[in-house]
XYZ file of N, CA and C in Angstrom:
462
model
N -15.663 26.216 13.819
C -15.677 25.356 12.640
C -16.950 25.629 11.840
N -16.781 25.854 10.565
C -17.932 26.158 9.728
C -18.736 24.905 9.458
N -20.000 25.141 9.306
C -20.877 24.026 8.982
C -20.876 23.807 7.482
N -21.289 22.646 7.069
C -21.327 22.282 5.665
C -22.157 23.270 4.858
N -23.257 23.737 5.419
C -24.125 24.667 4.713
C -23.412 26.002 4.464
N -22.567 26.441 5.412
C -21.807 27.679 5.221
C -20.879 27.562 4.016
N -20.212 26.414 3.890
C -19.325 26.197 2.749
C -20.116 26.189 1.440
N -21.253 25.543 1.456
C -22.086 25.497 0.255
C -22.506 26.902 -0.161
N -22.881 27.733 0.787
C -23.292 29.105 0.487
C -22.122 29.906 -0.094
N -20.910 29.685 0.420
C -19.742 30.385 -0.111
C -19.452 29.976 -1.552
N -19.646 28.715 -1.848
C -19.441 28.238 -3.218
C -20.455 28.874 -4.152
N -21.710 28.918 -3.730
C -22.760 29.531 -4.552
C -22.445 31.008 -4.770
N -22.049 31.712 -3.720
C -21.722 33.141 -3.835
C -20.539 33.344 -4.775
N -19.528 32.483 -4.673
C -18.362 32.588 -5.556
C -18.755 32.362 -7.006
N -19.630 31.405 -7.244
C -20.095 31.128 -8.601
C -20.862 32.319 -9.154
N -21.675 32.969 -8.314
C -22.437 34.138 -8.766
C -21.494 35.290 -9.124
N -20.466 35.525 -8.324
C -19.493 36.572 -8.626
C -18.766 36.255 -9.929
N -18.337 35.003 -10.083
C -17.626 34.607 -11.301
C -18.525 34.746 -12.523
N -19.802 34.405 -12.395
C -20.745 34.535 -13.507
C -20.926 36.011 -13.864
N -21.020 36.860 -12.825
C -21.169 38.294 -13.065
C -19.949 38.847 -13.794
N -18.784 38.278 -13.538
C -17.564 38.705 -14.223
C -17.459 38.108 -15.624
N -18.382 37.205 -15.937
C -18.414 36.640 -17.281
C -17.711 35.312 -17.437
N -17.351 34.695 -16.360
C -16.711 33.388 -16.477
C -17.029 32.560 -15.241
N -17.273 31.273 -15.428
C -17.601 30.379 -14.326
C -16.364 29.886 -13.605
N -16.569 29.340 -12.426
C -15.458 28.808 -11.639
C -14.758 27.682 -12.388
N -15.526 26.807 -13.034
C -14.887 25.687 -13.734
C -13.991 26.178 -14.857
N -14.380 27.293 -15.522
C -13.517 27.851 -16.563
C -12.230 28.373 -15.950
N -12.312 29.007 -14.799
C -11.128 29.520 -14.125
C -10.188 28.383 -13.735
N -10.750 27.310 -13.193
C -9.927 26.177 -12.765
C -9.251 25.520 -13.957
N -9.943 25.421 -15.077
C -9.392 24.717 -16.232
C -8.181 25.424 -16.836
N -8.014 26.745 -16.579
C -6.860 27.428 -17.158
C -5.650 27.436 -16.233
N -5.818 26.918 -15.017
C -4.689 26.857 -14.097
C -3.645 25.892 -14.637
N -2.347 26.196 -14.483
C -1.317 25.262 -14.968
C -1.349 23.965 -14.162
N -1.071 22.872 -14.838
C -1.052 21.570 -14.165
C 0.318 21.387 -13.531
N 0.324 21.310 -12.201
C 1.564 21.078 -11.468
C 1.334 19.945 -10.487
N 2.411 19.409 -9.970
C 2.261 18.384 -8.939
C 2.830 17.061 -9.345
N 1.990 16.026 -9.311
C 2.468 14.660 -9.470
C 1.912 14.008 -10.721
N 2.734 13.197 -11.317
C 2.319 12.422 -12.482
C 1.537 11.199 -12.002
N 0.810 10.552 -12.904
C 0.133 9.309 -12.520
C 1.140 8.309 -11.956
N 0.644 7.390 -11.176
C 1.509 6.431 -10.492
C 1.961 5.306 -11.415
N 3.237 5.269 -11.792
C 3.737 4.117 -12.546
C 3.758 2.868 -11.654
N 3.527 1.720 -12.248
C 3.504 0.460 -11.509
C 4.898 -0.160 -11.514
N 5.298 -0.650 -10.338
C 6.573 -1.330 -10.158
C 6.301 -2.719 -9.580
N 7.250 -3.629 -9.780
C 7.079 -4.997 -9.288
C 8.388 -5.498 -8.690
N 8.268 -6.134 -7.523
C 9.354 -6.934 -6.960
C 8.875 -8.372 -7.085
N 9.637 -9.219 -7.759
C 9.219 -10.601 -7.995
C 10.399 -11.530 -7.710
N 10.466 -12.013 -6.469
C 11.531 -12.926 -6.067
C 10.978 -14.349 -6.060
N 11.731 -15.261 -6.646
C 11.290 -16.667 -6.719
C 12.372 -17.562 -6.159
N 11.940 -18.571 -5.400
C 12.858 -19.539 -4.803
C 14.013 -18.848 -4.091
N 13.663 -17.926 -3.221
C 14.631 -17.129 -2.477
C 14.723 -17.641 -1.046
N 15.928 -17.939 -0.596
C 16.142 -18.389 0.779
C 16.529 -17.195 1.640
N 15.857 -17.086 2.783
C 16.166 -16.010 3.726
C 16.654 -16.633 5.020
N 17.820 -16.180 5.456
C 18.383 -16.604 6.735
C 18.787 -15.327 7.471
N 17.849 -14.796 8.242
C 18.024 -13.496 8.882
C 16.901 -12.576 8.444
N 17.225 -11.302 8.246
C 16.230 -10.323 7.809
C 16.600 -9.802 6.443
N 15.639 -9.818 5.535
C 15.850 -9.316 4.174
C 14.903 -8.142 3.930
N 15.452 -7.020 3.501
C 14.623 -5.890 3.082
C 14.204 -6.147 1.643
N 12.923 -6.386 1.458
C 12.376 -6.720 0.147
C 12.015 -5.456 -0.623
N 11.534 -4.441 0.102
C 11.093 -3.208 -0.549
C 11.425 -2.019 0.339
N 12.006 -0.993 -0.265
C 12.240 0.278 0.418
C 12.050 1.374 -0.613
N 11.012 2.173 -0.455
C 10.739 3.264 -1.384
C 10.364 4.509 -0.611
N 10.818 5.634 -1.100
C 10.426 6.930 -0.540
C 9.465 7.583 -1.513
N 8.454 8.254 -0.966
C 7.477 8.946 -1.791
C 6.071 8.499 -1.444
N 5.144 8.928 -2.273
C 3.723 8.606 -2.093
C 3.361 7.481 -3.062
N 2.593 6.521 -2.571
C 2.197 5.434 -3.448
C 1.238 4.472 -2.786
N 1.175 3.291 -3.375
C 0.225 2.279 -2.891
C 0.745 0.897 -3.243
N 0.762 0.024 -2.241
C 1.011 -1.395 -2.519
C -0.324 -1.971 -2.958
N -0.373 -2.381 -4.208
C -1.613 -2.956 -4.724
C -1.747 -4.416 -4.302
N -0.614 -5.154 -4.367
C -0.628 -6.564 -3.992
C 0.690 -6.950 -3.335
N 0.577 -7.726 -2.279
C 1.734 -8.330 -1.617
C 1.424 -9.805 -1.448
N 2.313 -10.656 -1.950
C 2.116 -12.105 -1.868
C 3.419 -12.749 -1.404
N 3.319 -13.577 -0.361
C 4.458 -14.342 0.134
C 4.000 -15.796 0.206
N 4.764 -16.721 -0.441
C 4.419 -18.142 -0.424
C 5.658 -18.947 -0.055
N 5.457 -19.911 0.870
C 6.581 -20.722 1.332
C 6.095 -22.100 1.755
N 7.030 -23.054 1.788
C 6.728 -24.388 2.320
C 6.767 -24.385 3.844
N 7.197 -23.276 4.438
C 7.313 -23.165 5.892
C 6.479 -21.981 6.381
N 5.919 -22.159 7.571
C 5.165 -21.057 8.183
C 6.041 -20.256 9.144
N 7.310 -20.592 9.203
C 8.215 -19.961 10.165
C 8.865 -18.701 9.592
N 8.046 -17.657 9.441
C 8.587 -16.383 8.993
C 7.818 -15.235 9.619
N 8.453 -14.077 9.603
C 7.949 -12.868 10.252
C 7.867 -11.765 9.198
N 6.741 -11.070 9.154
C 6.537 -9.996 8.180
C 6.517 -8.662 8.915
N 7.294 -7.714 8.408
C 7.394 -6.377 8.995
C 7.174 -5.368 7.867
N 5.988 -4.760 7.848
C 5.675 -3.754 6.843
C 5.428 -2.430 7.553
N 6.234 -1.456 7.173
C 6.160 -0.137 7.796
C 5.817 0.878 6.720
N 4.820 1.714 7.000
C 4.492 2.800 6.080
C 4.530 4.103 6.849
N 5.165 5.090 6.278
C 5.238 6.420 6.897
C 5.717 6.342 8.346
N 6.738 5.514 8.559
C 7.372 5.327 9.880
C 6.446 4.671 10.912
N 5.403 3.996 10.466
C 4.476 3.297 11.372
C 4.361 1.837 10.948
N 4.574 0.925 11.890
C 4.454 -0.495 11.577
C 2.975 -0.851 11.472
N 2.570 -1.310 10.292
C 1.161 -1.664 10.118
C 0.953 -3.174 10.007
N 1.987 -3.892 9.620
C 1.990 -5.355 9.669
C 3.279 -5.725 10.376
N 3.136 -6.422 11.481
C 4.313 -6.741 12.283
C 3.998 -7.996 13.088
N 4.330 -9.145 12.516
C 4.056 -10.386 13.222
C 4.402 -11.611 12.402
N 4.232 -12.760 13.034
C 4.540 -14.027 12.380
C 3.418 -14.424 11.433
N 3.756 -15.314 10.520
C 2.727 -15.878 9.645
C 1.598 -16.464 10.489
N 1.954 -17.228 11.545
C 0.936 -17.892 12.362
C 0.002 -16.895 13.045
N 0.532 -15.762 13.468
C -0.314 -14.731 14.075
C -1.372 -14.267 13.069
N -0.930 -13.972 11.843
C -1.874 -13.486 10.839
C -2.805 -14.590 10.338
N -2.348 -15.840 10.349
C -3.239 -16.946 9.982
C -4.392 -17.051 10.980
N -4.107 -16.784 12.253
C -5.151 -16.834 13.284
C -6.185 -15.726 13.127
N -5.749 -14.517 12.788
C -6.696 -13.396 12.764
C -7.212 -13.047 11.364
N -6.601 -13.569 10.321
C -6.991 -13.143 8.974
C -8.444 -13.434 8.602
N -9.110 -14.458 9.178
C -10.525 -14.615 8.838
C -11.371 -13.396 9.227
N -10.835 -12.568 10.098
C -11.570 -11.394 10.563
C -11.089 -10.101 9.916
N -10.148 -10.200 8.980
C -9.578 -9.028 8.325
C -10.014 -8.988 6.862
N -10.025 -7.786 6.293
C -10.402 -7.649 4.887
C -9.199 -7.510 3.966
N -8.129 -6.894 4.427
C -7.017 -6.592 3.534
C -5.787 -7.459 3.752
N -5.875 -8.397 4.708
C -4.766 -9.322 4.963
C -5.339 -10.731 5.011
N -4.643 -11.654 4.361
C -5.078 -13.043 4.357
C -3.854 -13.929 4.546
N -3.950 -14.908 5.426
C -2.870 -15.871 5.642
C -3.507 -17.247 5.777
N -3.072 -18.176 4.929
C -3.696 -19.496 4.926
C -2.705 -20.541 4.398
N -3.021 -21.799 4.682
C -2.220 -22.932 4.202
C -3.090 -23.753 3.258
N -2.524 -24.118 2.117
C -3.217 -24.971 1.164
C -2.178 -25.852 0.486
N -2.389 -27.165 0.551
C -1.443 -28.141 -0.031
C -0.024 -27.945 0.484
N 0.097 -27.719 1.786
C 1.393 -27.536 2.451
C 2.171 -26.315 1.950
N 1.468 -25.344 1.401
C 2.090 -24.079 1.010
C 1.438 -22.989 1.853
N 2.274 -22.221 2.532
C 1.798 -21.165 3.420
C 1.802 -19.846 2.652
N 0.638 -19.230 2.587
C 0.456 -18.027 1.789
C 0.061 -16.861 2.680
N 0.737 -15.738 2.466
C 0.412 -14.484 3.151
C 0.122 -13.459 2.058
N -1.031 -12.784 2.173
C -1.414 -11.790 1.173
C -1.899 -10.521 1.861
N -1.600 -9.393 1.251
C -2.130 -8.099 1.698
C -2.303 -7.237 0.459
N -3.239 -6.299 0.535
C -3.443 -5.429 -0.623
C -3.948 -4.061 -0.206
N -3.868 -3.151 -1.149
C -4.389 -1.789 -1.000
C -3.840 -1.064 0.221
N -2.527 -0.940 0.282
C -1.865 -0.250 1.395
C -1.250 1.036 0.848
N -1.841 2.163 1.201
C -1.356 3.454 0.727
C -0.322 4.021 1.689
N 0.663 4.733 1.129
C 1.685 5.382 1.947
C 1.951 6.769 1.393
N 2.365 7.681 2.281
C 2.559 9.081 1.899
C 4.022 9.475 1.763
N 4.885 8.908 2.617
C 6.292 9.337 2.594
C 7.267 8.202 2.297
N 6.975 6.990 2.783
C 7.868 5.862 2.499
C 7.205 4.547 2.899
N 7.762 3.477 2.347
C 7.293 2.133 2.688
C 8.509 1.215 2.764
N 8.505 0.328 3.774
C 9.595 -0.629 3.960
C 8.974 -1.990 4.268
N 9.369 -3.000 3.514
C 8.927 -4.375 3.758
C 10.147 -5.223 4.055
N 10.125 -5.876 5.229
C 11.197 -6.792 5.624
C 10.581 -8.137 5.969
N 11.307 -9.185 5.642
C 10.903 -10.541 6.014
C 12.058 -11.150 6.796
N 11.709 -11.742 7.935
C 12.707 -12.397 8.772
C 12.387 -13.888 8.830
N 13.413 -14.702 8.637
C 13.239 -16.159 8.689
C 14.590 -16.800 8.989
N 14.532 -18.058 9.372
C 15.744 -18.809 9.662
C 15.888 -19.928 8.631
N 16.628 -19.631 7.571
C 16.896 -20.598 6.505
C 15.606 -21.144 5.885
N 14.704 -20.232 5.497
C 13.436 -20.601 4.870
C 13.486 -20.195 3.400
N 13.057 -21.110 2.529
C 12.981 -20.813 1.101
C 11.560 -20.399 0.757
N 11.460 -19.273 0.066
C 10.168 -18.739 -0.339
C 9.956 -18.998 -1.826
N 8.838 -19.627 -2.145
C 8.509 -19.866 -3.548
C 8.302 -18.542 -4.276
N 7.579 -17.632 -3.610
C 7.310 -16.321 -4.195
C 7.322 -15.250 -3.113
N 7.943 -14.153 -3.439
C 7.774 -12.899 -2.708
C 7.484 -11.891 -3.805
N 6.254 -11.467 -3.863
C 5.784 -10.635 -4.967
C 5.137 -9.373 -4.409
N 5.585 -8.218 -4.889
C 5.006 -6.948 -4.477
C 4.741 -6.127 -5.736
N 3.492 -5.762 -5.937
C 3.110 -4.875 -7.036
C 2.687 -3.560 -6.395
N 3.351 -2.469 -6.795
C 3.057 -1.190 -6.148
C 3.157 -0.035 -7.136
N 2.486 1.048 -6.771
C 2.524 2.272 -7.550
C 3.311 3.306 -6.763
N 4.043 4.149 -7.467
C 4.822 5.203 -6.832
C 4.691 6.457 -7.676
N 4.182 7.528 -7.059
C 4.027 8.789 -7.784
C 5.384 9.405 -8.038
N 5.500 10.060 -9.169
C 6.733 10.745 -9.529
C 6.416 12.220 -9.713
N 7.233 13.080 -9.128
C 6.981 14.517 -9.259
C 7.453 15.021 -10.608
N 6.816 16.120 -11.061
C 7.179 16.717 -12.348
C 8.077 17.903 -12.143
């Protein structure tokens, strides 16, 4: 494995060769065609006063992107959140489980205020797909809100 200094020396040597040829590396890079992915358009799932009796798939997307905000609000704490990214479960538990540990987490928050149970998560990046499911037994949710970005190929 090369050391950082070896890479730095190779960059300097490449720049010297490019300068000797009459053009810098940045000039070479700037003429390369732009290929790949477009900026991430923002999408929103906004469900209001939705009753779930069983399991509901709230979000299923394939591709690369980021959940910027996830908000679930209900009069009941009796629900289960299952968020899978790139075939890996990263949030998988009851509201009460996350309410217990959320004071120690930075990107997940679960709390009760004025008899409304709120679950929040943010900044969840995914590379191939994302799936959000909520399981409950006849629970009405005031809000199920997901704001996310999804890259689109050109």
